[in-house]
Amino acid sequence: MAKPLIIAIGREFGSGGHVIGEILSKKFDLPLYDANILKEIAVSKNVDHTLLEKYDEVPRNPLFSKTRRGYSNSPSENIAKMQFEYLREKAERGESFVVVGRCSETMLKGYPGMISIFIIGDKATKVERIKKLNYISAVEADILITRKDKQRKSYHNYYCSGKWGDSRNYDISINSSPLGIEGTANVLEHYIRQRIEAE
């Protein structure tokens, strides 16, 4: 039986983290989990997945959230915990996969074959990428990047003791701007293969 491999990717908005995750999932022939986790959870709970999507990686609102006896009235918190549990169950079964976001570097820490990555990017490169992807101005792209990163940071830091983006919490951090998306994925592929051989 092959050893498990879990590639956990954290990312700044606009750095291409999701696309790099897609490339790595193809290179290693692994399933990719991102927002699509919600579709599988929705099926198991018999609800429309679009009802869950608006709370995906959204920080809990402390003004309107209460937790009593371990139960929260916050949809974003409940959905986050369902995703964490979904990933842990897969890791417990020894499955291999790539996961983007979802505090995965913390939630899956200690499982066999887990490699955590954080992807950053130069501001100008991220702005240009988001501008093209969303057909918006550079100013709008800059505002969107700031808002999304603030949201991700708040979400991550609520559930994790380690801070979002702190290189000490990941096996490797890399700037995708100098080499581009494909080049960065190639570097990460080499790193992951070296890690596999070393274990």
Coordinates of C-alpha atoms in Angstrom, one line a residue:
M1 CA 0.0 0.0 0.0
A2 CA 1.4 3.4 -1.0
K3 CA 2.2 5.9 1.8
P4 CA -0.3 8.7 2.1
L5 CA 0.5 12.2 0.8
I6 CA -1.4 15.2 1.9
I7 CA -0.5 18.6 0.3
A8 CA -2.0 21.4 2.3
I9 CA -1.9 24.8 0.6
G10 CA -2.4 28.2 2.2
R11 CA -2.4 31.2 0.0
E12 CA -2.7 35.0 -0.4
F13 CA -5.5 36.1 -2.7
G14 CA -4.2 36.6 -6.2
S15 CA -1.1 34.4 -5.7
G16 CA -2.5 31.6 -7.8
G17 CA -2.7 29.1 -4.9
H18 CA -5.8 27.4 -6.2
V19 CA -4.4 26.9 -9.7
I20 CA -1.1 25.7 -8.2
G21 CA -3.1 23.2 -6.2
E22 CA -4.9 22.0 -9.4
I23 CA -1.5 21.5 -11.1
L24 CA -0.1 19.6 -8.2
S25 CA -3.2 17.4 -7.9
K26 CA -2.7 16.4 -11.6
K27 CA 1.1 15.9 -11.2
F28 CA 0.5 13.5 -8.3
D29 CA -2.8 12.2 -9.5
L30 CA -4.6 13.2 -6.3
P31 CA -8.1 14.6 -5.7
L32 CA -8.2 18.4 -5.0
Y33 CA -10.4 19.7 -2.2
D34 CA -11.3 23.4 -2.0
A35 CA -14.8 24.9 -2.1
N36 CA -16.0 21.6 -3.7
I37 CA -15.9 20.1 -0.2
L38 CA -19.2 21.9 0.5
K39 CA -20.9 20.0 -2.3
E40 CA -20.1 16.7 -0.7
I41 CA -21.0 17.9 2.8
A42 CA -24.3 19.3 1.4
V43 CA -25.2 15.9 -0.1
S44 CA -24.5 14.1 3.2
K45 CA -26.7 16.7 5.1
N46 CA -29.3 16.8 2.3
V47 CA -29.1 20.5 1.8
D48 CA -28.5 22.8 -1.2
H49 CA -24.7 23.5 -1.4
T50 CA -25.4 27.0 -2.5
L51 CA -26.7 27.7 1.0
L52 CA -23.4 26.8 2.4
E53 CA -21.1 28.6 -0.1
K54 CA -21.7 32.1 1.2
Y55 CA -20.2 31.0 4.6
D56 CA -17.1 29.3 3.1
E57 CA -13.9 30.5 4.7
V58 CA -15.8 33.5 6.2
P59 CA -14.8 34.5 9.7
R60 CA -17.4 34.1 12.5
N61 CA -19.2 37.3 13.4
P62 CA -18.6 37.7 17.2
L63 CA -21.5 40.2 17.5
F64 CA -24.1 37.7 16.4
S65 CA -22.5 34.4 17.5
K66 CA -22.9 32.5 20.7
T67 CA -21.6 29.1 21.7
R68 CA -23.4 27.1 24.4
R69 CA -22.4 23.6 25.5
G70 CA -20.2 23.2 22.5
Y71 CA -22.9 24.2 20.0
S72 CA -22.6 27.4 18.0
N73 CA -25.4 29.5 16.3
S74 CA -22.9 30.7 13.7
P75 CA -23.3 29.2 10.3
S76 CA -19.8 30.1 9.2
E77 CA -18.3 28.4 12.3
N78 CA -20.5 25.3 11.9
I79 CA -19.5 25.0 8.2
A80 CA -15.9 25.5 9.0
K81 CA -16.0 22.7 11.6
M82 CA -17.8 20.4 9.2
Q83 CA -15.0 21.0 6.6
F84 CA -12.3 20.3 9.2
E85 CA -13.9 17.1 10.3
Y86 CA -14.4 16.0 6.6
L87 CA -10.7 16.5 6.0
R88 CA -9.6 14.8 9.2
E89 CA -11.8 11.7 8.4
K90 CA -10.0 11.4 5.0
A91 CA -6.6 11.7 6.7
E92 CA -7.6 9.2 9.4
R93 CA -8.4 6.7 6.6
G94 CA -4.9 7.2 5.1
E95 CA -6.2 8.9 2.0
S96 CA -4.0 11.1 -0.2
F97 CA -5.2 14.5 -1.5
V98 CA -4.4 18.2 -2.1
V99 CA -6.4 20.7 -0.1
V100 CA -6.4 24.5 -0.5
G101 CA -7.1 26.7 2.5
R102 CA -9.4 25.4 5.3
C103 CA -6.7 25.9 7.9
S104 CA -5.4 22.6 6.6
E105 CA -1.8 23.1 7.7
T106 CA -3.0 23.1 11.3
M107 CA -6.1 20.8 11.1
L108 CA -4.1 18.0 9.5
K109 CA -0.8 18.6 11.3
G110 CA 0.8 15.3 12.4
Y111 CA -0.9 13.1 9.9
P112 CA 1.4 10.9 7.9
G113 CA 2.6 12.3 4.6
M114 CA 1.4 15.9 5.3
I115 CA 3.3 18.7 3.6
S116 CA 2.2 22.2 4.2
I117 CA 2.8 25.1 1.8
F118 CA 2.1 28.8 1.9
I119 CA 2.0 30.8 -1.4
I120 CA 2.5 34.6 -1.5
G121 CA 2.9 37.0 -4.4
D122 CA 4.2 40.4 -5.2
K123 CA 1.5 43.0 -4.9
A124 CA 1.7 44.3 -8.5
T125 CA 1.6 40.7 -9.9
K126 CA -1.4 39.9 -7.8
V127 CA -3.2 43.1 -8.8
E128 CA -2.6 42.4 -12.5
R129 CA -3.8 38.8 -12.1
I130 CA -7.0 39.7 -10.3
K131 CA -7.7 42.6 -12.6
K132 CA -7.6 40.2 -15.6
L133 CA -9.5 37.4 -14.0
N134 CA -12.4 39.6 -12.7
Y135 CA -12.4 42.3 -15.5
I136 CA -12.0 45.1 -13.0
S137 CA -9.7 48.1 -12.6
A138 CA -6.3 47.9 -10.8
V139 CA -7.8 50.0 -7.9
E140 CA -10.7 47.6 -7.6
A141 CA -8.4 44.6 -7.7
D142 CA -6.2 46.1 -5.0
I143 CA -9.2 46.7 -2.8
L144 CA -10.5 43.1 -3.4
I145 CA -7.1 41.6 -2.5
T146 CA -6.9 43.5 0.7
R147 CA -10.5 42.5 1.7
K148 CA -10.0 38.9 0.8
D149 CA -6.7 38.5 2.6
K150 CA -8.1 40.3 5.7
Q151 CA -11.0 37.8 5.6
R152 CA -8.7 34.8 5.2
K153 CA -6.4 36.0 8.0
S154 CA -9.4 36.6 10.4
Y155 CA -10.9 33.2 9.5
H156 CA -7.6 31.3 10.0
N157 CA -6.5 33.0 13.1
Y158 CA -9.8 32.4 14.8
Y159 CA -9.4 28.6 14.5
C160 CA -5.6 28.3 14.6
S161 CA -3.0 29.2 17.2
G162 CA -0.4 29.7 14.5
K163 CA -0.8 32.9 12.5
W164 CA -1.9 32.9 8.9
G165 CA 1.0 33.2 6.5
D166 CA 3.7 32.9 9.2
S167 CA 6.4 30.9 7.5
R168 CA 7.2 29.0 10.7
N169 CA 3.8 27.3 10.5
Y170 CA 4.5 25.8 7.1
D171 CA 7.0 23.4 5.6
I172 CA 7.7 25.8 2.8
S173 CA 6.7 29.3 1.8
I174 CA 7.2 30.5 -1.8
N175 CA 6.6 33.7 -3.8
S176 CA 4.8 32.7 -7.0
S177 CA 5.6 36.0 -8.8
P178 CA 9.2 35.4 -9.9
L179 CA 8.6 32.1 -11.6
G180 CA 4.9 32.3 -12.4
I181 CA 2.2 29.8 -11.7
E182 CA 3.7 26.9 -13.7
G183 CA 7.3 27.5 -12.6
T184 CA 6.2 27.7 -8.9
A185 CA 4.3 24.4 -9.3
N186 CA 7.4 22.8 -10.8
V187 CA 9.5 23.9 -7.9
L188 CA 6.9 22.6 -5.4
E189 CA 6.7 19.3 -7.3
H190 CA 10.4 18.8 -7.0
Y191 CA 10.3 19.7 -3.2
I192 CA 7.4 17.3 -2.6
R193 CA 9.2 14.4 -4.5
Q194 CA 12.3 15.0 -2.5
R195 CA 10.3 14.9 0.7
I196 CA 8.7 11.6 -0.4
E197 CA 12.1 10.1 -1.1
A198 CA 13.5 11.3 2.3
E199 CA 10.7 9.6 4.3

